[in-house]
GROMACS .gro file of C-alpha atoms in nm:
model
  439
    1MET     CA    1  -2.505  -3.425   3.058
    2ALA     CA    2  -2.645  -3.770   2.990
    3SER     CA    3  -2.822  -3.959   3.265
    4ARG     CA    4  -2.962  -4.279   3.130
    5THR     CA    5  -3.004  -4.607   3.313
    6GLU     CA    6  -2.836  -4.901   3.138
    7PRO     CA    7  -2.814  -5.267   3.231
    8SER     CA    8  -2.531  -5.311   3.473
    9GLY     CA    9  -2.241  -5.526   3.382
   10CYS     CA   10  -1.867  -5.561   3.398
   11SER     CA   11  -1.616  -5.727   3.176
   12GLY     CA   12  -1.303  -5.882   3.307
   13ARG     CA   13  -1.132  -5.865   2.964
   14GLY     CA   14  -0.829  -5.649   2.918
   15GLY     CA   15  -0.724  -5.447   2.613
   16GLY     CA   16  -0.701  -5.634   2.287
   17GLY     CA   17  -0.932  -5.910   2.412
   18ALA     CA   18  -0.681  -6.047   2.667
   19PRO     CA   19  -0.848  -6.146   2.995
   20GLY     CA   20  -0.797  -5.900   3.282
   21ILE     CA   21  -0.662  -6.022   3.616
   22LEU     CA   22  -0.908  -5.960   3.899
   23PRO     CA   23  -0.890  -6.095   4.256
   24LEU     CA   24  -1.133  -6.375   4.333
   25PRO     CA   25  -1.320  -6.175   4.601
   26LEU     CA   26  -1.375  -5.896   4.347
   27LEU     CA   27  -1.517  -6.138   4.092
   28LEU     CA   28  -1.756  -6.276   4.350
   29LEU     CA   29  -1.861  -5.923   4.441
   30LEU     CA   30  -1.931  -5.834   4.077
   31ALA     CA   31  -2.129  -6.152   4.020
   32ALA     CA   32  -2.341  -6.085   4.324
   33ALA     CA   33  -2.397  -5.723   4.216
   34ALA     CA   34  -2.524  -5.837   3.879
   35LEU     CA   35  -2.810  -6.020   4.048
   36VAL     CA   36  -2.925  -5.716   4.247
   37PRO     CA   37  -3.225  -5.520   4.105
   38ARG     CA   38  -3.123  -5.201   3.916
   39GLY     CA   39  -3.217  -4.853   4.034
   40ASP     CA   40  -3.278  -4.525   3.850
   41GLY     CA   41  -2.920  -4.393   3.884
   42GLN     CA   42  -3.018  -4.061   4.035
   43ASN     CA   43  -2.714  -4.050   4.266
   44LEU     CA   44  -2.452  -4.095   3.988
   45VAL     CA   45  -2.364  -3.808   3.750
   46THR     CA   46  -2.127  -3.751   3.457
   47GLU     CA   47  -2.090  -3.525   3.149
   48ASP     CA   48  -2.042  -3.585   2.779
   49VAL     CA   49  -1.689  -3.530   2.650
   50THR     CA   50  -1.582  -3.363   2.325
   51VAL     CA   51  -1.214  -3.383   2.235
   52VAL     CA   52  -0.995  -3.311   1.936
   53GLU     CA   53  -0.805  -3.602   1.788
   54GLY     CA   54  -0.460  -3.636   1.943
   55GLU     CA   55  -0.548  -3.440   2.255
   56VAL     CA   56  -0.642  -3.551   2.611
   57ALA     CA   57  -0.994  -3.642   2.720
   58THR     CA   58  -1.106  -3.656   3.084
   59ILE     CA   59  -1.393  -3.879   3.197
   60SER     CA   60  -1.545  -3.822   3.538
   61CYS     CA   61  -1.788  -4.039   3.737
   62ARG     CA   62  -1.921  -3.855   4.044
   63VAL     CA   63  -2.147  -3.951   4.334
   64LYS     CA   64  -2.371  -3.680   4.474
   65ASN     CA   65  -2.430  -3.850   4.811
   66SER     CA   66  -2.147  -4.088   4.879
   67ASP     CA   67  -2.203  -4.400   5.091
   68ASP     CA   68  -1.858  -4.554   5.026
   69SER     CA   69  -1.993  -4.763   4.739
   70VAL     CA   70  -1.755  -4.894   4.472
   71ILE     CA   71  -1.721  -4.687   4.148
   72GLN     CA   72  -1.595  -4.832   3.821
   73LEU     CA   73  -1.553  -4.709   3.460
   74LEU     CA   74  -1.611  -4.922   3.147
   75ASN     CA   75  -1.522  -4.851   2.783
   76PRO     CA   76  -1.767  -4.876   2.484
   77ASN     CA   77  -1.688  -5.250   2.460
   78ARG     CA   78  -1.788  -5.277   2.826
   79GLN     CA   79  -1.436  -5.361   2.935
   80THR     CA   80  -1.344  -5.237   3.280
   81ILE     CA   81  -1.103  -4.944   3.259
   82TYR     CA   82  -1.083  -4.869   3.632
   83PHE     CA   83  -1.232  -5.040   3.936
   84LYS     CA   84  -1.175  -4.803   4.224
   85ASP     CA   85  -0.808  -4.707   4.174
   86PHE     CA   86  -0.715  -5.032   3.999
   87ARG     CA   87  -0.680  -5.047   3.615
   88PRO     CA   88  -0.751  -5.396   3.478
   89LEU     CA   89  -0.740  -5.274   3.115
   90LYS     CA   90  -0.389  -5.294   2.974
   91ASP     CA   91  -0.398  -4.958   2.794
   92SER     CA   92  -0.144  -4.716   2.936
   93ARG     CA   93  -0.316  -4.419   2.771
   94PHE     CA   94  -0.572  -4.434   3.054
   95GLN     CA   95  -0.440  -4.273   3.370
   96LEU     CA   96  -0.604  -4.215   3.707
   97VAL     CA   97  -0.647  -3.846   3.778
   98ASN     CA   98  -0.850  -3.864   4.100
   99PHE     CA   99  -1.008  -4.134   4.309
  100SER     CA  100  -1.222  -4.091   4.618
  101ASN     CA  101  -1.548  -4.219   4.761
  102SER     CA  102  -1.733  -3.952   4.563
  103GLU     CA  103  -1.539  -3.939   4.231
  104LEU     CA  104  -1.347  -4.147   3.981
  105ARG     CA  105  -1.170  -3.928   3.724
  106VAL     CA  106  -0.967  -4.082   3.441
  107SER     CA  107  -0.770  -3.919   3.155
  108LEU     CA  108  -0.718  -4.062   2.807
  109THR     CA  109  -0.419  -3.930   2.614
  110ASN     CA  110  -0.363  -3.925   2.237
  111VAL     CA  111  -0.730  -3.972   2.159
  112SER     CA  112  -0.818  -4.127   1.823
  113VAL     CA  113  -1.143  -4.171   1.634
  114SER     CA  114  -1.158  -4.534   1.746
  115ASP     CA  115  -1.196  -4.415   2.107
  116GLU     CA  116  -1.529  -4.249   2.028
  117GLY     CA  117  -1.844  -4.395   2.186
  118ARG     CA  118  -2.022  -4.449   2.519
  119TYR     CA  119  -1.830  -4.490   2.844
  120PHE     CA  120  -2.021  -4.633   3.139
  121CYS     CA  121  -2.003  -4.527   3.504
  122GLN     CA  122  -2.123  -4.790   3.751
  123LEU     CA  123  -2.189  -4.753   4.122
  124TYR     CA  124  -2.231  -5.068   4.334
  125THR     CA  125  -2.514  -4.959   4.559
  126ASP     CA  126  -2.829  -5.142   4.655
  127PRO     CA  127  -2.965  -5.142   4.390
  128PRO     CA  128  -2.660  -5.076   4.157
  129GLN     CA  129  -2.659  -4.762   3.939
  130GLU     CA  130  -2.524  -4.702   3.592
  131ILE     CA  131  -2.512  -4.405   3.355
  132TYR     CA  132  -2.309  -4.335   3.042
  133THR     CA  133  -2.113  -4.046   2.897
  134THR     CA  134  -2.061  -4.001   2.524
  135MET     CA  135  -1.716  -3.917   2.394
  136THR     CA  136  -1.710  -3.730   2.061
  137VAL     CA  137  -1.380  -3.705   1.874
  138LEU     CA  138  -1.330  -3.409   1.641
  139VAL     CA  139  -1.085  -3.429   1.351
  140PRO     CA  140  -0.961  -3.097   1.207
  141PRO     CA  141  -0.931  -3.072   0.828
  142ARG     CA  142  -0.597  -3.149   0.668
  143ASN     CA  143  -0.427  -3.014   0.356
  144LEU     CA  144  -0.626  -2.694   0.312
  145VAL     CA  145  -0.540  -2.587  -0.044
  146ILE     CA  146  -0.659  -2.318  -0.289
  147ASP     CA  147  -0.638  -2.402  -0.657
  148ILE     CA  148  -0.676  -2.119  -0.912
  149GLN     CA  149  -0.782  -2.198  -1.266
  150LYS     CA  150  -0.545  -1.935  -1.413
  151ASP     CA  151  -0.242  -1.793  -1.238
  152ILE     CA  152  -0.263  -1.471  -1.445
  153ALA     CA  153  -0.606  -1.332  -1.537
  154THR     CA  154  -0.711  -1.048  -1.767
  155GLU     CA  155  -0.940  -0.778  -1.635
  156GLY     CA  156  -1.305  -0.855  -1.702
  157GLU     CA  157  -1.236  -1.229  -1.712
  158GLU     CA  158  -1.417  -1.481  -1.491
  159ILE     CA  159  -1.186  -1.722  -1.311
  160GLU     CA  160  -1.256  -2.031  -1.100
  161LEU     CA  161  -1.105  -2.095  -0.757
  162ASN     CA  162  -1.139  -2.416  -0.556
  163CYS     CA  163  -1.061  -2.466  -0.188
  164THR     CA  164  -1.040  -2.822  -0.050
  165ALA     CA  165  -1.044  -2.927   0.316
  166MET     CA  166  -0.962  -3.298   0.345
  167ALA     CA  167  -1.040  -3.563   0.609
  168SER     CA  168  -1.231  -3.371   0.872
  169ARG     CA  169  -1.492  -3.476   1.121
  170PRO     CA  170  -1.758  -3.346   1.121
  171ALA     CA  171  -1.775  -3.191   0.772
  172THR     CA  172  -1.621  -2.846   0.769
  173LYS     CA  173  -1.772  -2.522   0.644
  174ILE     CA  174  -1.565  -2.314   0.401
  175ARG     CA  175  -1.592  -1.935   0.376
  176TRP     CA  176  -1.440  -1.710   0.107
  177PHE     CA  177  -1.301  -1.358   0.142
  178LYS     CA  178  -1.153  -1.117  -0.112
  179GLY     CA  179  -0.962  -0.873   0.101
  180ASN     CA  180  -1.209  -0.788   0.378
  181LYS     CA  181  -1.520  -0.865   0.172
  182GLU     CA  182  -1.688  -1.203   0.217
  183LEU     CA  183  -1.793  -1.385  -0.099
  184ARG     CA  184  -2.029  -1.675  -0.157
  185GLY     CA  185  -1.901  -2.008  -0.288
  186LYS     CA  186  -2.062  -2.342  -0.370
  187SER     CA  187  -1.959  -2.643  -0.158
  188GLU     CA  188  -1.967  -3.018  -0.218
  189VAL     CA  189  -1.919  -3.280   0.058
  190GLU     CA  190  -1.777  -3.630   0.009
  191GLN     CA  191  -1.773  -3.890   0.287
  192TRP     CA  192  -1.503  -4.155   0.307
  193SER     CA  193  -1.563  -4.397   0.590
  194ASP     CA  194  -1.616  -4.170   0.892
  195MET     CA  195  -1.427  -3.872   0.742
  196PHE     CA  196  -1.548  -3.586   0.525
  197THR     CA  197  -1.380  -3.396   0.241
  198VAL     CA  198  -1.530  -3.059   0.146
  199THR     CA  199  -1.456  -2.870  -0.177
  200SER     CA  200  -1.585  -2.514  -0.228
  201GLN     CA  201  -1.593  -2.347  -0.570
  202LEU     CA  202  -1.579  -1.969  -0.620
  203LEU     CA  203  -1.640  -1.794  -0.953
  204LEU     CA  204  -1.488  -1.445  -0.959
  205THR     CA  205  -1.487  -1.175  -1.228
  206VAL     CA  206  -1.167  -0.980  -1.180
  207GLY     CA  207  -1.081  -0.616  -1.250
  208ARG     CA  208  -0.761  -0.415  -1.235
  209GLU     CA  209  -0.840  -0.322  -0.876
  210ASP     CA  210  -0.808  -0.692  -0.783
  211ASP     CA  211  -0.442  -0.713  -0.884
  212GLY     CA  212  -0.240  -0.808  -0.576
  213VAL     CA  213  -0.550  -0.861  -0.359
  214PRO     CA  214  -0.552  -1.181  -0.147
  215VAL     CA  215  -0.831  -1.436  -0.185
  216ILE     CA  216  -0.873  -1.618   0.146
  217CYS     CA  217  -1.021  -1.963   0.212
  218LEU     CA  218  -1.121  -1.986   0.580
  219VAL     CA  219  -1.234  -2.300   0.762
  220ASP     CA  220  -1.520  -2.292   1.012
  221HIS     CA  221  -1.479  -2.610   1.222
  222PRO     CA  222  -1.519  -2.685   1.595
  223ALA     CA  223  -1.182  -2.862   1.609
  224VAL     CA  224  -0.975  -2.570   1.484
  225LYS     CA  225  -0.968  -2.192   1.506
  226ASP     CA  226  -0.846  -1.943   1.244
  227LEU     CA  227  -0.738  -2.210   0.996
  228GLN     CA  228  -0.705  -2.043   0.656
  229THR     CA  229  -0.499  -2.025   0.341
  230GLN     CA  230  -0.477  -1.756   0.075
  231ARG     CA  231  -0.364  -1.683  -0.280
  232TYR     CA  232  -0.285  -1.343  -0.430
  233LEU     CA  233  -0.459  -1.252  -0.754
  234GLU     CA  234  -0.252  -1.139  -1.051
  235VAL     CA  235  -0.454  -0.936  -1.302
  236ILE     CA  236  -0.324  -0.774  -1.622
  237TYR     CA  237  -0.507  -0.476  -1.773
  238LYS     CA  238  -0.476  -0.218  -2.049
  239PRO     CA  239  -0.324   0.124  -1.976
  240GLN     CA  240  -0.477   0.409  -1.780
  241VAL     CA  241  -0.398   0.733  -1.963
  242ARG     CA  242  -0.395   1.091  -1.830
  243VAL     CA  243  -0.291   1.421  -1.988
  244LEU     CA  244  -0.128   1.680  -1.760
  245GLN     CA  245  -0.076   2.048  -1.850
  246ASN     CA  246   0.270   2.150  -1.730
  247TYR     CA  247   0.267   2.506  -1.872
  248PRO     CA  248   0.087   2.737  -1.839
  249LEU     CA  249  -0.005   2.593  -1.501
  250GLN     CA  250  -0.381   2.646  -1.449
  251GLY     CA  251  -0.361   2.952  -1.680
  252LEU     CA  252  -0.509   3.069  -2.008
  253THR     CA  253  -0.347   2.948  -2.329
  254ARG     CA  254  -0.290   3.277  -2.510
  255GLU     CA  255  -0.153   3.353  -2.855
  256GLY     CA  256   0.223   3.371  -2.867
  257GLU     CA  257   0.274   3.179  -2.544
  258PRO     CA  258   0.404   2.821  -2.509
  259LEU     CA  259   0.206   2.508  -2.415
  260GLU     CA  260   0.359   2.195  -2.264
  261LEU     CA  261   0.164   1.871  -2.207
  262THR     CA  262   0.270   1.539  -2.055
  263CYS     CA  263   0.098   1.205  -2.112
  264THR     CA  264   0.114   0.952  -1.827
  265ALA     CA  265   0.019   0.588  -1.887
  266PHE     CA  266   0.005   0.303  -1.636
  267GLY     CA  267  -0.089  -0.054  -1.711
  268LYS     CA  268   0.005  -0.416  -1.651
  269PRO     CA  269   0.225  -0.489  -1.829
  270GLN     CA  270   0.366  -0.136  -1.855
  271PRO     CA  271   0.271   0.030  -2.189
  272THR     CA  272   0.527  -0.029  -2.462
  273GLU     CA  273   0.419   0.260  -2.684
  274VAL     CA  274   0.291   0.613  -2.615
  275LYS     CA  275   0.213   0.851  -2.904
  276TRP     CA  276   0.044   1.186  -2.972
  277LEU     CA  277  -0.192   1.270  -3.259
  278ARG     CA  278  -0.437   1.544  -3.351
  279VAL     CA  279  -0.799   1.434  -3.384
  280ASP     CA  280  -0.961   1.503  -3.725
  281ASP     CA  281  -0.661   1.704  -3.849
  282GLU     CA  282  -0.288   1.685  -3.910
  283MET     CA  283  -0.043   1.769  -3.638
  284PRO     CA  284   0.095   2.125  -3.688
  285GLN     CA  285   0.453   2.128  -3.810
  286HIS     CA  286   0.572   2.355  -3.526
  287VAL     CA  287   0.451   2.106  -3.261
  288VAL     CA  288   0.740   1.921  -3.095
  289VAL     CA  289   0.665   1.569  -2.967
  290SER     CA  290   0.926   1.399  -2.752
  291GLY     CA  291   0.816   1.064  -2.612
  292SER     CA  292   0.524   1.135  -2.379
  293ASN     CA  293   0.569   1.518  -2.397
  294LEU     CA  294   0.408   1.761  -2.641
  295LEU     CA  295   0.536   2.121  -2.679
  296ILE     CA  296   0.402   2.416  -2.877
  297ASN     CA  297   0.639   2.714  -2.840
  298ASN     CA  298   0.426   2.982  -3.009
  299LEU     CA  299   0.051   2.927  -2.986
  300ASN     CA  300  -0.183   3.062  -3.250
  301LYS     CA  301  -0.549   3.004  -3.323
  302THR     CA  302  -0.472   2.754  -3.597
  303ASP     CA  303  -0.358   2.523  -3.317
  304ASN     CA  304  -0.714   2.498  -3.182
  305GLY     CA  305  -0.838   2.140  -3.172
  306THR     CA  306  -0.826   1.811  -2.984
  307TYR     CA  307  -0.494   1.642  -2.915
  308ARG     CA  308  -0.497   1.274  -2.824
  309CYS     CA  309  -0.245   1.063  -2.633
  310GLU     CA  310  -0.262   0.689  -2.702
  311ALA     CA  311  -0.090   0.412  -2.506
  312SER     CA  312  -0.096   0.035  -2.564
  313ASN     CA  313   0.030  -0.288  -2.411
  314ALA     CA  314  -0.027  -0.659  -2.463
  315VAL     CA  315  -0.384  -0.632  -2.327
  316GLY     CA  316  -0.514  -0.340  -2.533
  317LYS     CA  317  -0.504   0.031  -2.617
  318SER     CA  318  -0.639   0.336  -2.433
  319SER     CA  319  -0.636   0.710  -2.497
  320ALA     CA  320  -0.702   1.048  -2.338
  321ASP     CA  321  -0.790   1.376  -2.515
  322TYR     CA  322  -0.685   1.737  -2.454
  323MET     CA  323  -0.901   2.013  -2.604
  324LEU     CA  324  -0.700   2.325  -2.688
  325PHE     CA  325  -0.853   2.672  -2.732
  326VAL     CA  326  -0.615   2.962  -2.788
  327TYR     CA  327  -0.727   3.299  -2.641
  328ASP     CA  328  -0.640   3.648  -2.760
  329THR     CA  329  -0.347   3.815  -2.588
  330THR     CA  330  -0.592   4.056  -2.423
  331ALA     CA  331  -0.797   3.778  -2.262
  332THR     CA  332  -0.797   3.806  -1.883
  333THR     CA  333  -1.093   3.599  -1.769
  334GLU     CA  334  -1.012   3.254  -1.642
  335PRO     CA  335  -1.260   2.980  -1.733
  336ALA     CA  336  -1.447   2.829  -1.439
  337VAL     CA  337  -1.304   2.483  -1.515
  338HIS     CA  338  -0.965   2.479  -1.683
  339GLY     CA  339  -0.920   2.142  -1.841
  340PHE     CA  340  -1.091   1.836  -1.977
  341THR     CA  341  -0.969   1.496  -2.085
  342ARG     CA  342  -1.197   1.253  -2.261
  343LEU     CA  343  -1.218   0.915  -2.093
  344PRO     CA  344  -1.003   0.647  -2.258
  345ASN     CA  345  -1.209   0.439  -2.495
  346SER     CA  346  -1.393   0.227  -2.240
  347ALA     CA  347  -1.650   0.288  -1.970
  348GLU     CA  348  -1.468   0.086  -1.708
  349GLU     CA  349  -1.179   0.335  -1.710
  350LEU     CA  350  -1.413   0.587  -1.553
  351ASP     CA  351  -1.353   0.411  -1.220
  352TYR     CA  352  -0.987   0.499  -1.218
  353GLY     CA  353  -0.998   0.877  -1.246
  354ASP     CA  354  -0.875   0.926  -1.599
  355LEU     CA  355  -0.999   1.283  -1.587
  356SER     CA  356  -0.687   1.485  -1.655
  357ASP     CA  357  -0.578   1.843  -1.621
  358SER     CA  358  -0.638   1.944  -1.982
  359ARG     CA  359  -0.861   2.226  -2.103
  360ALA     CA  360  -1.233   2.167  -2.062
  361GLY     CA  361  -1.307   2.526  -1.961
  362ASP     CA  362  -1.214   2.642  -2.308
  363GLU     CA  363  -1.508   2.460  -2.459
  364GLY     CA  364  -1.732   2.586  -2.180
  365SER     CA  365  -1.627   2.947  -2.233
  366ILE     CA  366  -1.681   2.918  -2.611
  367ARG     CA  367  -2.032   2.789  -2.550
  368ALA     CA  368  -2.091   3.069  -2.297
  369VAL     CA  369  -1.987   3.333  -2.556
  370ASP     CA  370  -2.217   3.179  -2.820
  371HIS     CA  371  -2.509   3.179  -2.580
  372ALA     CA  372  -2.443   3.543  -2.487
  373VAL     CA  373  -2.441   3.655  -2.853
  374ILE     CA  374  -2.760   3.466  -2.931
  375GLY     CA  375  -2.927   3.608  -2.623
  376GLY     CA  376  -2.830   3.965  -2.722
  377VAL     CA  377  -2.971   3.925  -3.073
  378VAL     CA  378  -3.298   3.785  -2.938
  379ALA     CA  379  -3.326   4.075  -2.691
  380VAL     CA  380  -3.279   4.336  -2.970
  381VAL     CA  381  -3.545   4.171  -3.188
  382VAL     CA  382  -3.792   4.156  -2.901
  383PHE     CA  383  -3.727   4.522  -2.815
  384ALA     CA  384  -3.783   4.631  -3.179
  385MET     CA  385  -4.112   4.441  -3.197
  386LEU     CA  386  -4.233   4.605  -2.875
  387CYS     CA  387  -4.150   4.953  -3.010
  388LEU     CA  388  -4.337   4.878  -3.337
  389LEU     CA  389  -4.645   4.763  -3.147
  390ILE     CA  390  -4.642   5.081  -2.935
  391ILE     CA  391  -4.621   5.308  -3.245
  392LEU     CA  392  -4.904   5.125  -3.423
  393GLY     CA  393  -5.119   5.145  -3.112
  394ARG     CA  394  -5.075   5.520  -3.080
  395TYR     CA  395  -5.148   5.572  -3.450
  396PHE     CA  396  -5.478   5.386  -3.441
  397ALA     CA  397  -5.579   5.558  -3.120
  398ARG     CA  398  -5.540   5.909  -3.274
  399HIS     CA  399  -5.753   5.830  -3.582
  400LYS     CA  400  -6.043   5.677  -3.397
  401GLY     CA  401  -6.386   5.889  -3.403
  402THR     CA  402  -6.670   6.018  -3.630
  403TYR     CA  403  -6.634   5.985  -4.005
  404PHE     CA  404  -6.794   6.266  -4.219
  405THR     CA  405  -6.941   6.241  -4.570
  406HIS     CA  406  -7.021   6.505  -4.828
  407GLU     CA  407  -7.395   6.439  -4.812
  408ALA     CA  408  -7.451   6.700  -4.532
  409LYS     CA  409  -7.222   6.964  -4.680
  410GLY     CA  410  -7.380   7.318  -4.656
  411ALA     CA  411  -7.612   7.237  -4.370
  412ASP     CA  412  -7.391   7.397  -4.106
  413ASP     CA  413  -7.504   7.758  -4.190
  414ALA     CA  414  -7.881   7.685  -4.197
  415ALA     CA  415  -8.108   7.863  -3.950
  416ASP     CA  416  -8.325   7.566  -3.880
  417ALA     CA  417  -8.345   7.198  -3.953
  418ASP     CA  418  -8.573   7.236  -4.256
  419THR     CA  419  -8.341   7.482  -4.416
  420ALA     CA  420  -8.047   7.259  -4.340
  421ILE     CA  421  -8.212   6.971  -4.514
  422ILE     CA  422  -8.288   7.184  -4.815
  423ASN     CA  423  -7.934   7.328  -4.831
  424ALA     CA  424  -7.756   6.998  -4.768
  425GLU     CA  425  -7.573   6.843  -5.055
  426GLY     CA  426  -7.752   6.556  -5.194
  427GLY     CA  427  -8.084   6.733  -5.116
  428GLN     CA  428  -8.370   6.796  -5.354
  429ASN     CA  429  -8.210   7.091  -5.529
  430ASN     CA  430  -7.880   6.930  -5.585
  431SER     CA  431  -8.041   6.624  -5.720
  432GLU     CA  432  -8.201   6.843  -5.983
  433GLU     CA  433  -7.869   7.000  -6.068
  434LYS     CA  434  -7.717   6.660  -6.116
  435LYS     CA  435  -7.973   6.561  -6.376
  436GLU     CA  436  -7.832   6.440  -6.699
  437TYR     CA  437  -8.000   6.460  -7.030
  438PHE     CA  438  -7.951   6.218  -7.306
  439ILE     CA  439  -8.020   6.328  -7.665
   0.00000   0.00000   0.00000
């Protein structure tokens, strides 16, 4: 609410500059009131008005403590709109809503931007009082349009979108959404006269998951609610490929039994070619390929290997692999995971579940068998080394003790130590016997 004291005044001019017709006593009263000292306007109240262009605005001048004083309403050009219940201004859009000693309420239909400004309430008291109310006219944006740089985009490509909101007041705020996710754009504002045009730019890198998703341009403006427009994205992408095992269903692929695989491929546009090949080897002659199906009637171990399904369209080519391992007819143990398909050519296809139902457990079981054999061999070698160490230890333990020489031979039967020394080999006597003579 605005409560500001303004110089009092009244204009007798009508709309369009034509003079209004006022009775002579009223003119004398207004002239006399203009000479009276002005007060602070504490007894007169009003409120600011905000209205959307084309709608109805209501201006109210109220007196808190009425003393039967005259109330009048003036427009921004200080032309008298209403004096009491009389309308001097020749503008039929102004209509009296209520008039009493305590209130003058006036409506203005079909509001335009030119009606914006200050409207003055005057009360002819002693001294006279005057306050003003500010009318603000809001203009909603027109011609909300989304322009897409390319109607059809390829996955991984960055496209530019522009949303324009024209001729609004005040300047509007534009928000972007892709589905339910809000995105951030870059806005530019241009002002033409008292109107604003806002253009927001959005750069978006699209993927296959964006195909058919709406991009929404939403306006945030006080004059309008839920104003938005949208465009649906059209994204083309290379095929998604999966290999499905139809028979045996989740079972071991044994010698002599059949194997049936199906290759499924989805893309935009739909793949024009689907073919089977064997990786790093020729396709066996007994393999039957019919379109997207591959059939081996009588499996044998020469069929072991990786079989690849390839699909292509105008965007590119993708593939999925099936690893085949043929078990003996006596095999009964199911692998923990029965199937593996290599992802098609590119990392982004990981997001779309190209893991198929082919045979990854075969490779896992082969690796498990190899690890078991190696572990058994290592265990046997370790056991043999332990046994050898035990035997050597016992051998050295039994031969540990006193070592005897021939120098004391013959001393065991001596009666005393002296005799033993004399009788011992290597003693004095023996040394004489071992004398050698040289001629």
